Amino acid sequence: PILLGADPGGRRRDQLLGNLAAEFVHTVRAHPAVLDGFVASRHFHDAIAHDRPLAFAFAAHAAECVPEGPARAVLALDAAMAEARRVDRPVPDGAVVALAPGARLVTLPAGTLAAAEAIAAGRPARAPDPRATELVAIGARGPAGPDRAVHVELVSDGIAALLAACPLDEAGSAAFARAHELDPEDLAALADGLCADGLLAVAPGVG
């Protein structure tokens, strides 16, 4: 491709792969060989030809070559974070409580977040358990783009239920509060806190 056609010493290639290694830090540290062959892959060429984010192309490439185990589990997390940085999902009309445009709710094998933290710290990572799952919320702040700040956290069952129920209109919000034995004021306070975390978008006056 033209991007790498004139690249004395491979500096552009090294910079590109370095940027991807920084964004997909857990995946690359768990399976460094995932970088090999990316710039020759069909995913890379398609992304260049159609002006698509290289991070998405790398995630698709990695999905084809990363083995089962910790690396594959953290790849799902890294890929979801890359999407949350770049893609805003619209809040549906009529919703009074909805996932924030950059928020994501991801179901992963149990132990994935702990494995990612261990990998990032340079410690041995225990393989996640595919027989069980954990729900990870990804919050985003700032305008969509590669540099958008994102954070991840495990969520409790109650918060997971609220996030999974979104979007909620006024009737749905009231029904959720009744089903979970919450006062409307308590639900509003919870929604406000999740809004501050970049996980929810709340209609004016609801919180």
XYZ file of N, CA, C and O in Angstrom, residues 26 69-70 72-78 81 106-121 123-129 132-138 150-156:
192
model
N -2.923 -5.494 26.068
C -3.097 -6.797 26.722
C -2.931 -7.935 25.726
O -2.267 -8.939 26.003
N -7.380 -19.004 25.215
C -6.665 -18.758 26.460
C -6.709 -17.287 26.818
O -7.561 -16.538 26.334
N -5.787 -16.839 27.678
C -5.819 -15.440 28.120
C -5.780 -14.435 26.979
O -6.472 -13.422 27.010
N -6.885 -14.574 23.875
C -8.161 -14.418 23.161
C -9.188 -13.696 24.029
O -9.981 -12.897 23.533
N -9.175 -13.987 25.319
C -10.122 -13.313 26.214
C -9.844 -11.814 26.275
O -10.764 -10.998 26.172
N -8.569 -11.437 26.425
C -8.266 -10.006 26.522
C -8.387 -9.326 25.165
O -8.587 -8.106 25.107
N -8.285 -10.063 24.075
C -8.538 -9.476 22.756
C -9.967 -8.941 22.678
O -10.195 -7.839 22.161
N -10.927 -9.698 23.190
C -12.313 -9.232 23.166
C -12.453 -7.936 23.954
O -13.198 -7.023 23.549
N -11.731 -7.827 25.059
C -11.764 -6.603 25.849
C -11.097 -5.452 25.112
O -11.657 -4.347 25.013
N -9.910 -5.674 24.569
C -9.200 -4.628 23.830
C -10.008 -4.147 22.626
O -10.053 -2.942 22.333
N -12.840 -1.927 23.730
C -12.323 -0.613 24.119
C -11.988 0.229 22.889
O -12.254 1.436 22.853
N -19.943 -5.575 27.998
C -19.314 -6.718 27.345
C -19.320 -7.924 28.280
O -18.889 -7.822 29.441
N -19.815 -9.035 27.781
C -19.776 -10.290 28.537
C -18.514 -11.058 28.142
O -18.297 -11.346 26.968
N -17.703 -11.379 29.137
C -16.407 -12.011 28.900
C -16.261 -13.243 29.792
O -16.965 -13.383 30.797
N -15.356 -14.152 29.436
C -15.081 -15.276 30.335
C -14.654 -14.766 31.710
O -13.930 -13.773 31.819
N -15.111 -15.431 32.748
C -14.787 -15.012 34.106
C -13.275 -14.957 34.316
O -12.550 -15.886 33.945
N -12.809 -13.853 34.874
C -11.386 -13.684 35.123
C -10.662 -12.902 34.049
O -9.451 -12.680 34.159
N -11.375 -12.432 33.022
C -10.709 -11.709 31.933
C -10.108 -10.398 32.417
O -8.962 -10.066 32.083
N -10.877 -9.633 33.188
C -10.355 -8.342 33.645
C -9.151 -8.535 34.556
O -8.167 -7.790 34.451
N -9.187 -9.544 35.416
C -8.034 -9.825 36.272
C -6.824 -10.235 35.431
O -5.689 -9.841 35.726
N -7.059 -11.007 34.381
C -5.968 -11.398 33.488
C -5.384 -10.175 32.793
O -4.159 -10.046 32.659
N -6.252 -9.257 32.350
C -5.769 -8.044 31.686
C -4.920 -7.203 32.630
O -3.870 -6.672 32.245
N -5.355 -7.081 33.877
C -4.593 -6.306 34.854
C -3.239 -6.953 35.128
O -2.220 -6.257 35.264
N -3.207 -8.282 35.204
C -1.945 -8.977 35.432
C -1.000 -8.791 34.247
O 0.199 -8.531 34.423
N -1.539 -8.915 33.046
C -0.713 -8.758 31.842
C -0.139 -7.346 31.779
O 1.042 -7.143 31.481
N -0.979 -6.345 32.057
C -0.519 -4.960 32.004
C 0.577 -4.696 33.031
O 1.477 -3.869 32.803
N 0.512 -5.407 34.162
C 1.504 -5.229 35.225
C 2.727 -6.123 35.039
O 3.655 -6.074 35.856
N 2.718 -9.425 35.189
C 2.642 -10.619 36.019
C 2.043 -11.776 35.227
O 1.317 -11.550 34.246
N 2.293 -13.010 35.634
C 1.642 -14.142 34.962
C 0.128 -14.030 35.099
O -0.395 -13.676 36.159
N -0.559 -14.330 34.023
C -2.019 -14.217 34.006
C -2.648 -15.598 34.076
O -2.260 -16.504 33.339
N -3.605 -15.739 34.963
C -4.359 -16.984 35.037
C -5.361 -17.009 33.895
O -6.008 -16.004 33.594
N -5.502 -18.147 33.258
C -6.434 -18.265 32.134
C -7.862 -18.042 32.611
O -8.289 -18.639 33.610
N -8.617 -17.178 31.939
C -10.031 -16.997 32.286
C -10.799 -18.306 32.153
O -10.414 -19.203 31.399
N -11.900 -18.399 32.889
C -12.716 -19.603 32.910
C -13.856 -19.467 31.910
O -14.798 -18.700 32.144
N -17.736 -19.812 32.923
C -18.468 -18.764 33.637
C -18.185 -17.433 32.954
O -17.274 -17.320 32.127
N -18.967 -16.435 33.296
C -18.818 -15.140 32.642
C -18.757 -14.021 33.676
O -19.131 -14.188 34.837
N -18.246 -12.896 33.227
C -18.296 -11.668 34.014
C -18.736 -10.538 33.091
O -18.483 -10.569 31.873
N -19.415 -9.564 33.651
C -19.921 -8.444 32.871
C -19.030 -7.243 33.129
O -18.850 -6.815 34.279
N -18.465 -6.712 32.055
C -17.553 -5.584 32.145
C -18.186 -4.385 31.460
O -18.682 -4.499 30.332
N -18.177 -3.260 32.142
C -18.690 -2.018 31.568
C -17.517 -1.165 31.117
O -16.504 -1.047 31.819
N -17.639 -0.580 29.940
C -16.626 0.321 29.399
C -17.252 1.700 29.316
O -18.271 1.899 28.636
N -11.014 5.968 27.922
C -11.979 4.937 28.298
C -11.507 4.261 29.572
O -10.315 4.258 29.894
N -12.450 3.701 30.308
C -12.109 2.940 31.498
C -13.019 1.730 31.573
O -14.119 1.723 31.004
N -12.546 0.711 32.248
C -13.320 -0.532 32.359
C -13.511 -0.872 33.825
O -12.678 -0.549 34.675
N -14.622 -1.533 34.117
C -14.888 -1.959 35.487
C -15.855 -3.130 35.481
O -16.710 -3.245 34.602
N -15.676 -4.001 36.455
C -16.676 -5.031 36.708
C -17.880 -4.369 37.350
O -17.733 -3.444 38.158
N -19.065 -4.813 37.008
C -20.260 -4.195 37.565
C -21.032 -5.215 38.398
O -21.028 -6.418 38.108
N -21.674 -4.714 39.423
C -22.485 -5.561 40.285
C -23.730 -6.029 39.540
O -24.092 -5.488 38.482
